[in-house]
Coordinates of C-alpha atoms and ligand atoms in Angstrom, one line a residue:
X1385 CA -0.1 3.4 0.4
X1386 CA 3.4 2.7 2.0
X1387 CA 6.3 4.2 -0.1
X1388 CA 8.3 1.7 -1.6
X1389 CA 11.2 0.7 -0.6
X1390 CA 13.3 1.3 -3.9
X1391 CA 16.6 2.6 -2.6
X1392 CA 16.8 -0.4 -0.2
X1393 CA 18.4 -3.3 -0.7
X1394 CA 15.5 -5.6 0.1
X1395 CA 13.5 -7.8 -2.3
X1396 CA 11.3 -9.8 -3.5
X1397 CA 12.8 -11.4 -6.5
X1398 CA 10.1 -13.1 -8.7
X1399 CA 11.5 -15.7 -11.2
X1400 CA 8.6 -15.3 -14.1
X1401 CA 9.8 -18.3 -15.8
X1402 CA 9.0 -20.4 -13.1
X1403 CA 5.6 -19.4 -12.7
X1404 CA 5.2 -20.1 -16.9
X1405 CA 6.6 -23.8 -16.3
X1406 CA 4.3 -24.0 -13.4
X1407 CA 1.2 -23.1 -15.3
X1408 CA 2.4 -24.8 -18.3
X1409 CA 2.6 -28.2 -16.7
X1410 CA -0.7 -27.7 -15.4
X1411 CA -2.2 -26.7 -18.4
X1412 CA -0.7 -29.8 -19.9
X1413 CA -2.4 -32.3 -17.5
X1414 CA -5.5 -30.6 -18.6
X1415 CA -8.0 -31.9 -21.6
X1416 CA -8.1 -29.2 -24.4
X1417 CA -11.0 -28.4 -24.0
X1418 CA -10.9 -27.5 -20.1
X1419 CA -9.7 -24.0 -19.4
X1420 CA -7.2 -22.6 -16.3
X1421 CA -8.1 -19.5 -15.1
X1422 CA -5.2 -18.1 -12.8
X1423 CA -6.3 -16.8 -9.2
X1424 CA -4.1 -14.0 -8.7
X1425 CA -6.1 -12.6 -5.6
X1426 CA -4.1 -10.7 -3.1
X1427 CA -1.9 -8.6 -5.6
X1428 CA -1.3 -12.4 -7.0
X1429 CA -0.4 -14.3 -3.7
X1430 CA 2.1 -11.3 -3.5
X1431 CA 3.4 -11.6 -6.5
X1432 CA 2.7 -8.8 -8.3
X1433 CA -1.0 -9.2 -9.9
X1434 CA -0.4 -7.8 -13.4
X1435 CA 3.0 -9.5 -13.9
X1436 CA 1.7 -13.2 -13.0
X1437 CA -1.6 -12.2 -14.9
X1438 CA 0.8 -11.5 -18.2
X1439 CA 3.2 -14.3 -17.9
X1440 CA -0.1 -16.8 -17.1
X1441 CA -1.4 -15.4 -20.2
X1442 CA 1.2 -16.8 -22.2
X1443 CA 1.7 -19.8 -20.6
X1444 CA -2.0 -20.5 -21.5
X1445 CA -4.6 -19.4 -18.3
X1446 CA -7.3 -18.1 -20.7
X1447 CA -8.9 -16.2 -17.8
X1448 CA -8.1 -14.9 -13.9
X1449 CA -9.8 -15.3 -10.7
X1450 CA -9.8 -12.3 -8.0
X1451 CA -11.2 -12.1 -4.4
X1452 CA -13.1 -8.6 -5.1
X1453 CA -13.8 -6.4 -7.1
X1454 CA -10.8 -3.9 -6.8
X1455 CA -8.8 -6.8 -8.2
X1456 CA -10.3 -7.4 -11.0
X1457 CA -10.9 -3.4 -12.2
X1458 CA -7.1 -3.1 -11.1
X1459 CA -6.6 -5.7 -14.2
X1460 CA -9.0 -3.9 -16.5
X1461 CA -7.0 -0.9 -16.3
X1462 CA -3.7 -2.8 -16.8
X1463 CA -5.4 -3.5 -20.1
X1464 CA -6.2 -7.4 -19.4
X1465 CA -9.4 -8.2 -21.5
X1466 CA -9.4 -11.9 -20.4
X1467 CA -12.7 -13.1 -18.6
X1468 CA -12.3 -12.1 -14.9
X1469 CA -14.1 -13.8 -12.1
X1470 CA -14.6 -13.0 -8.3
X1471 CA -14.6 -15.0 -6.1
X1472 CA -16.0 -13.3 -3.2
X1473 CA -19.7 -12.0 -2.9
X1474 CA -19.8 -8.1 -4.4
X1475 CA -22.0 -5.6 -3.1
X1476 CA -25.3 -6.3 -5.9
X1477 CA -25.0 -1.9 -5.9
X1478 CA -22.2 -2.6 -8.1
X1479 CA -23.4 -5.5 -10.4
X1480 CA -23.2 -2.1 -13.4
X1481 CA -20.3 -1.8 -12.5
X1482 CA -19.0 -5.4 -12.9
X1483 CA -21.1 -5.6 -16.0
X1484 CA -20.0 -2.5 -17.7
X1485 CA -16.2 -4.4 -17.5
X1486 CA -17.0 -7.5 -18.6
X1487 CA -16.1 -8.9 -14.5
X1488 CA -18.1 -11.7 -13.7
X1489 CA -19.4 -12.2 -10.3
X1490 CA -19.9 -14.9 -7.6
X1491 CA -23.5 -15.1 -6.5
X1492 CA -24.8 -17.3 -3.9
X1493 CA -28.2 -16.1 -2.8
X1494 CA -31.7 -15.6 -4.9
X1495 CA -31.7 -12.2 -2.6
X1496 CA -28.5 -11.4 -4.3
X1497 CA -30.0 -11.9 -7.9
X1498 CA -33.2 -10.4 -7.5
X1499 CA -31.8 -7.2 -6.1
X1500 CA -29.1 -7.1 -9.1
X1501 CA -31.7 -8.0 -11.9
X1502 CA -33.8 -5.4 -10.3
X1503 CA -30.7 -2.6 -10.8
X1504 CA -29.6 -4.0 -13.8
X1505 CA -33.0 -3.3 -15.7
X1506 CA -32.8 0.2 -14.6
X1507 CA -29.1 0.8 -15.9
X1508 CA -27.4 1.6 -19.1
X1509 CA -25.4 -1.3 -20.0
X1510 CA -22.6 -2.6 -22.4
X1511 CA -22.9 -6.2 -21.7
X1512 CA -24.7 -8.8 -19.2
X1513 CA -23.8 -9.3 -16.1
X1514 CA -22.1 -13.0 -16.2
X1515 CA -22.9 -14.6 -13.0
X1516 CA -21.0 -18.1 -11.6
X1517 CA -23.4 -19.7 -9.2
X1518 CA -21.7 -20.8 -6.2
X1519 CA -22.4 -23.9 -4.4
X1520 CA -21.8 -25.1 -1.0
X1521 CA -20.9 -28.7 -0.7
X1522 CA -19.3 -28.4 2.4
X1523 CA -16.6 -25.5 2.4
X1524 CA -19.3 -23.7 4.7
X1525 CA -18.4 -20.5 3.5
X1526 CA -20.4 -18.9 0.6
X1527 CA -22.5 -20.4 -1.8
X1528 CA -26.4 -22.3 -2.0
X1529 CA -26.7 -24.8 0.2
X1530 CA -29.3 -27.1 -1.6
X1531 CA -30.4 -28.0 -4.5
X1532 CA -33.7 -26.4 -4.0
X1533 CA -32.1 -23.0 -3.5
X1534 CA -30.4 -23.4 -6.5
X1535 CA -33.4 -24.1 -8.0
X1536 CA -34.6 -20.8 -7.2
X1537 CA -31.8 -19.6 -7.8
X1538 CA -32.0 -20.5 -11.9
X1539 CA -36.0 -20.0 -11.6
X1540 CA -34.7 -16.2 -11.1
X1541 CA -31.9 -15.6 -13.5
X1542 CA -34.4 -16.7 -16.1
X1543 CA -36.3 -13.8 -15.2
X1544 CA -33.7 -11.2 -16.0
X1545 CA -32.5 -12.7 -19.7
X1546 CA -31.5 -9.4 -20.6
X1547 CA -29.2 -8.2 -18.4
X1548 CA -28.1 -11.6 -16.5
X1549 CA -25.8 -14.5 -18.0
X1550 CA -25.7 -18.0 -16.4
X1551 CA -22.0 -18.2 -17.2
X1552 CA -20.9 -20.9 -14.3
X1553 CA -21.1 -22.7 -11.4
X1554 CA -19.0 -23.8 -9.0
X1555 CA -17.8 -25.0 -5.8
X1556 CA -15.0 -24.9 -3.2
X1557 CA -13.7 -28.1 -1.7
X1558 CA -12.2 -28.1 1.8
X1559 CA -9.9 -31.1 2.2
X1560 CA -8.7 -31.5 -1.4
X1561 CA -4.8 -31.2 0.2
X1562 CA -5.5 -34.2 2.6
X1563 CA -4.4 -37.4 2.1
X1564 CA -8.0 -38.8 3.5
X1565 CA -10.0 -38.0 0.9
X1566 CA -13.6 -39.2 2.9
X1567 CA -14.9 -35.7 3.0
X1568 CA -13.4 -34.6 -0.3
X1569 CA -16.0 -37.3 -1.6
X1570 CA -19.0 -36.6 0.8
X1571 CA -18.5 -33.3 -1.0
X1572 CA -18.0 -34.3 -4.4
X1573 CA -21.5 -36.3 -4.4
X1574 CA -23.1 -32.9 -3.0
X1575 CA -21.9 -31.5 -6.2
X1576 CA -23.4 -33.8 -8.2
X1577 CA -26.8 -33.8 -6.1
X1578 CA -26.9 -30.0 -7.3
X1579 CA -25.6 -30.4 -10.5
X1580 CA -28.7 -33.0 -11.4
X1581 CA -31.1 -29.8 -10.6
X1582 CA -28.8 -27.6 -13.7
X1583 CA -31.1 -28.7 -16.8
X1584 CA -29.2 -25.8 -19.0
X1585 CA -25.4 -26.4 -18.3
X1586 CA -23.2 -22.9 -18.1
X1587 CA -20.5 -22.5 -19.9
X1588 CA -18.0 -23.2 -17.1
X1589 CA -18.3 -25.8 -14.6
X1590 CA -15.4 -25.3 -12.2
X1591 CA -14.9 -27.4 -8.7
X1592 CA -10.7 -27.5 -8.5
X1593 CA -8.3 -25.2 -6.6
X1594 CA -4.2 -26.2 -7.0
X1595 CA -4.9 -29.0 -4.5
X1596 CA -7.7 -30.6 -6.8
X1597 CA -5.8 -30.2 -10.2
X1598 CA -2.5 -32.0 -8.7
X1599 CA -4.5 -34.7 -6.5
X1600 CA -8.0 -35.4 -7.7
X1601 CA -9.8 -35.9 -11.3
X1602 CA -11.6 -32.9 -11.8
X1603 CA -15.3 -33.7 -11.4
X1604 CA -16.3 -33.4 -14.7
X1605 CA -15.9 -29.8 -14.8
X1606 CA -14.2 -28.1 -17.4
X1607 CA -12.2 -25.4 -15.9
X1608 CA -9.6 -25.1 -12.9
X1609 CA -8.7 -21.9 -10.6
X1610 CA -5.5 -22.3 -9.8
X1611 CA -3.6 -21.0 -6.8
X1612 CA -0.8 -21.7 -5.2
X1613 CA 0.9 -24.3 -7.2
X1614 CA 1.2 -21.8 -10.1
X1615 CA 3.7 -20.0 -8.0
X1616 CA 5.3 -23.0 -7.1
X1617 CA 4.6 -24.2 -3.8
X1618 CA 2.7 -27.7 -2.8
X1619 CA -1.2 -26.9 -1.4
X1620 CA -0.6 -29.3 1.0
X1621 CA 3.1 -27.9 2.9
X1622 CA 5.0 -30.9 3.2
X1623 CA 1.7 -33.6 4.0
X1624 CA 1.1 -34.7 0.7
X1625 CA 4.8 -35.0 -0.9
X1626 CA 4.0 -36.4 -4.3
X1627 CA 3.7 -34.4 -7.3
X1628 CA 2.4 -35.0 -11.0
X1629 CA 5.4 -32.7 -11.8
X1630 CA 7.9 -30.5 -10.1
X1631 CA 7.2 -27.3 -8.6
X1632 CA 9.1 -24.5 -9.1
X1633 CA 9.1 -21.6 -5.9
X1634 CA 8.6 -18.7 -7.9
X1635 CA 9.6 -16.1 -4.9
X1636 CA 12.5 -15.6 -3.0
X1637 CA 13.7 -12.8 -0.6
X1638 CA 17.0 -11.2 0.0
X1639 CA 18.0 -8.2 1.6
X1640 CA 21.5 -7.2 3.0
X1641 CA 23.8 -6.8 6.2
X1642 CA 23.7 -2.8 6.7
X1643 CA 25.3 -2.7 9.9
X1644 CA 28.1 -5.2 11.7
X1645 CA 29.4 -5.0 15.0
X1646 CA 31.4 -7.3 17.7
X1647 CA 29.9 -7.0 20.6
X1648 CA 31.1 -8.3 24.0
X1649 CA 29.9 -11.1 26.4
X1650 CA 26.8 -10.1 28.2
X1651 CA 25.4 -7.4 26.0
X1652 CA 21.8 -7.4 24.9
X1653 CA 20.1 -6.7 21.8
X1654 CA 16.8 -5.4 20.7
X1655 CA 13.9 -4.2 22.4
X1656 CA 12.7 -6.3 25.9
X1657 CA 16.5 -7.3 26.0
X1658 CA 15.6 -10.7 25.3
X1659 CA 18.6 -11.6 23.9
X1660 CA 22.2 -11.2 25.6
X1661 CA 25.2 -12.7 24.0
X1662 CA 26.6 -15.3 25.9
X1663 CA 30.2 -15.0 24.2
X1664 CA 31.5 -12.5 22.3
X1665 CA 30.0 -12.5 19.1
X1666 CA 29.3 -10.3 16.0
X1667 CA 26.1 -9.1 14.9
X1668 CA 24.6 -7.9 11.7
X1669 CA 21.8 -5.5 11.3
X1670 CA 19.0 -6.1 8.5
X1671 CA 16.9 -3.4 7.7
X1672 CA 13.4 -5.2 7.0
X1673 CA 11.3 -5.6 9.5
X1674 CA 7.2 -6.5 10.6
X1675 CA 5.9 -3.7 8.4
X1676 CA 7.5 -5.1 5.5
X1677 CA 5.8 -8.8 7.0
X1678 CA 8.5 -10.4 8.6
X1679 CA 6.6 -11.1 11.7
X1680 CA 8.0 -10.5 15.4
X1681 CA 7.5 -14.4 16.0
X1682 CA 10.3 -14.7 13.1
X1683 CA 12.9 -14.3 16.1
X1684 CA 14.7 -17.3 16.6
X1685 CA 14.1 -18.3 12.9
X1686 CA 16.9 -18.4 10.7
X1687 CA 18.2 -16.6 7.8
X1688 CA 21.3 -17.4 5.1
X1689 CA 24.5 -15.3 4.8
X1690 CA 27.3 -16.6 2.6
X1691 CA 25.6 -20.4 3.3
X1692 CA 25.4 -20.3 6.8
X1693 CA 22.6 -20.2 9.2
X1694 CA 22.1 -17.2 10.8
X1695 CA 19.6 -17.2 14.0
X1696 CA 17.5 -14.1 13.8
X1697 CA 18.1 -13.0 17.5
X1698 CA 16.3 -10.0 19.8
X1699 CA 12.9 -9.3 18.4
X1700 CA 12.4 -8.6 15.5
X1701 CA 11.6 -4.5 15.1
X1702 CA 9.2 -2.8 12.3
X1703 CA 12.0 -2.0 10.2
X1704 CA 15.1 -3.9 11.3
X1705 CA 16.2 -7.5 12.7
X1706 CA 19.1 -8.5 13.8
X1707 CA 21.0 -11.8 12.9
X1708 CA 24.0 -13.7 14.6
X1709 CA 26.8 -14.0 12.3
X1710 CA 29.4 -16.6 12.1
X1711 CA 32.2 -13.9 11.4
X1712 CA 32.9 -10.3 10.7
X1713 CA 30.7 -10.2 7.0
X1714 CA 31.3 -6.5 5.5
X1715 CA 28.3 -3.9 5.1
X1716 CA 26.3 -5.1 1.9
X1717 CA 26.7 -8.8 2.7
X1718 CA 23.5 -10.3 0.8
X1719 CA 21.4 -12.1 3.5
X1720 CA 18.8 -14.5 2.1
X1721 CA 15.2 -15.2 3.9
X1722 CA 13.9 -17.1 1.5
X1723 CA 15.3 -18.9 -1.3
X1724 CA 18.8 -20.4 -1.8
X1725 CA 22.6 -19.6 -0.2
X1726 CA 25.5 -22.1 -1.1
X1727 CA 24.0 -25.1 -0.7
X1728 CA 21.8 -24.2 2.0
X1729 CA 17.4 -23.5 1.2
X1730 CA 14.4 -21.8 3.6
X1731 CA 11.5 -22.3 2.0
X1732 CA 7.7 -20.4 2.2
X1733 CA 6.9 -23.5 4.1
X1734 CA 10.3 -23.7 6.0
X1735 CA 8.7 -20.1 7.3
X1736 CA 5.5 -21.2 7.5
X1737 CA 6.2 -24.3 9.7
X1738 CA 8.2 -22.1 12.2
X1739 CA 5.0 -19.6 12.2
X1740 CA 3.0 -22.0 12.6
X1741 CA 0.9 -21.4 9.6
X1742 CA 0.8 -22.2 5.9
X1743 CA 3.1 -20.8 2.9
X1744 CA -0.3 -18.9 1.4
X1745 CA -0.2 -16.7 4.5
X1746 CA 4.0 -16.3 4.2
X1747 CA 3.6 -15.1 0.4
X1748 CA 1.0 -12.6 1.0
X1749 CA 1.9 -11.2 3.9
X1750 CA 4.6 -9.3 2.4
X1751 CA 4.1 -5.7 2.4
X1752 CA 4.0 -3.4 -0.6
X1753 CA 7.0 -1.3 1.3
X1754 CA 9.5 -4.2 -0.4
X1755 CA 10.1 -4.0 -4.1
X1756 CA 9.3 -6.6 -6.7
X1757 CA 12.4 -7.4 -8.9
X1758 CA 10.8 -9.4 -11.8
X1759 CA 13.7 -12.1 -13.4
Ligands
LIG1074 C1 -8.1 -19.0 -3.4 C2 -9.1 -19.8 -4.2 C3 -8.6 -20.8 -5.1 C4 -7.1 -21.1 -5.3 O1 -6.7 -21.9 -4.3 P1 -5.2 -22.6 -4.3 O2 -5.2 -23.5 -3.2 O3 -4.3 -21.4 -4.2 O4 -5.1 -23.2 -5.6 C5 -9.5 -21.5 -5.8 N1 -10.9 -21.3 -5.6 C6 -11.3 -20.4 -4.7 C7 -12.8 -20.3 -4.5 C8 -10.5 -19.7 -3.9 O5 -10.9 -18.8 -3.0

């Protein structure tokens, strides 16, 4: 792994108690008797998995959601002992493995379960493998696409009752942040179509991401993975703008000027020498660059220094950018990418817009070379 960039002045600074309000306002829109189950895939959208996983914890997620399996042992040896699902399809080889740690597992083929049951019978075991069924509706990514593979699905993990646990079922939807919600229904009645096959219901029934909790009624499932919005930013960007309740950004990013210099009409900076002053000007130096995920096409964005705008100009190297300054601003000046200066704010999805992609990709695309400060 990448050292970590402790002696730096660059950081991700995680505000903990906005990810608790987040995930408390949730939880209150929620029945009782539904359960949240935090997704803190990706090292918890960047977050720092174990951290959000504690903090959900107390603000009432009674279990987590991971995208494989590394995840979800990475929490068992933090010492979480909250149910664990993953989200992605695991290798059936390791269906011991998930068992032996209480992790339950997505499965969305009969193969899948007949090649588990098969291992399972043969192993030494502390527990049952709980599996979550998962359907697909019209995600297209993973999952059973009819009812009648589900069926056979069900005909097989009665076959194994021993080592195999029919602990959920779920599915994905694909448009739930869209204000036209035409295929969010087309997929909701697919879910029911399968559901009417499920004679014995599992113990969770789970259809809503962030998007779904904040913007839909939740399908008469009784439990929610939620994303994104637990850390504070709206599923949809900017396209959907209202909220049940206000979302706190959880993240923010700040680093420092580490090098300043006045440099004269016509000089260029940074590699290509796409950028030449056209005035005399000064320029700071940042020292974060596209290993730590601030991405070359971040040149011409913006940062904040003392509440101004600062255009990021020349490209942006691995380890350094550079930034046009308003005025001579002394070695150690904080610079802000994300978060607030004076009264001036950049967002995940001011970023995101200018990258032309979505805050998700922003918040996990930092690399583990830039510290986490919790608050
Ligand atoms: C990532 C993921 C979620 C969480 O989505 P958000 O949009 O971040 O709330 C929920 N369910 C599945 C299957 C996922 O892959």
């Amino acid at each position: 792994m990448m050292a970590v960039g402790n002696l730096r002045n660059a950081q991700l600074i995680i505000n903990l108690k906005a990810i608790y309000s987040n995930i408390k306002h949730a939880k209150e829109r929620l029945d009782p008797d539904t359960a949240l189950f935090q997704v803190i895939k990706a090292d918890g959208y960047g977050h720092g998995a174990i951290a959000v996983a504690k903090v959900a914890e107390r603000a009432g997620a009674s279990g987590f959601c991971v995208a494989i399996l590394d995840e979800a042992l990475e929490l068992r040896q933090a010492g979480i002992t909250k149910p664990i699902l993953v989200l992605g399809i695991t290798d059936p080889e390791l269906a011991q493995v998930a068992a032996n740690q209480n992790i339950s597992l997505t499965v969305g083929s009969s193969a899948w379960l007949n090649r588990a049951g098969q291992l399972l019978q043969n192993s030494q075991l502390d527990g049952k493998l709980n599996v979550h069924l998962a359907l697909d509706t019209g995600m297209g990514r993973i999952g059973f696409q009819t009812a009648d593979e589900l069926e056979e699905a069900l005909g097989v993990l009665k076959q194994h009752p021993s080592t195999m646990n029919f602990e959920g079922i779920f599915t994905h939807f694909a448009t739930a942040d869209s204000p036209d919600d035409s295929y969010f229904k087309f997929q909701y009645q697919n879910f029911q179509d399968f559901m009417a096959v499920v004679k014995n219901k599992p113990k969770y029934i789970h259809v809503a991401n962030s998007a779904t909790s904040l913007w839909h009624k939740v399908c008469g499932g009784n439990m929610i993975r939620l994303g994104i919005s637990a850390y504070g930013l709206n599923p949809s960007g900017g396209e959907i703008a209202k909220l049940p309740y206000e979302l706190q950004p959880a993240l923010s990013f700040t680093t420092e000027i580490d090098f300043v210099k006045y440099v004269k009409k016509g000089r260029s900076i940074g590699y290509g020498a796409t950028y030449t002053a056209d005035s005399d000007q000064w320029i700071g130096t940042v020292p974060v660059g596209y290993a730590d995920g601030v991405p070359r096409a971040m040149q011409g964005f913006s940062v904040l220094v003392d509440g101004h705008k600062c255009p990021i100009v020349g490209r942006v190297c691995m380890d350094q950018f550079m930034i046009r300054l308003p005025k001579n601003y002394s070695y150690g000046t904080k610079v802000t990418i994300i978060g607030k200066s004076g009264d001036l704010e950049i967002t995940a999805d001011d970023v995101a817009d200018y990258l032309k992609t979505i805050s998700y990709e922003v918040i996990c695309g930092f690399s583990s070379r830039i510290r986490r400060k919790y608050l």
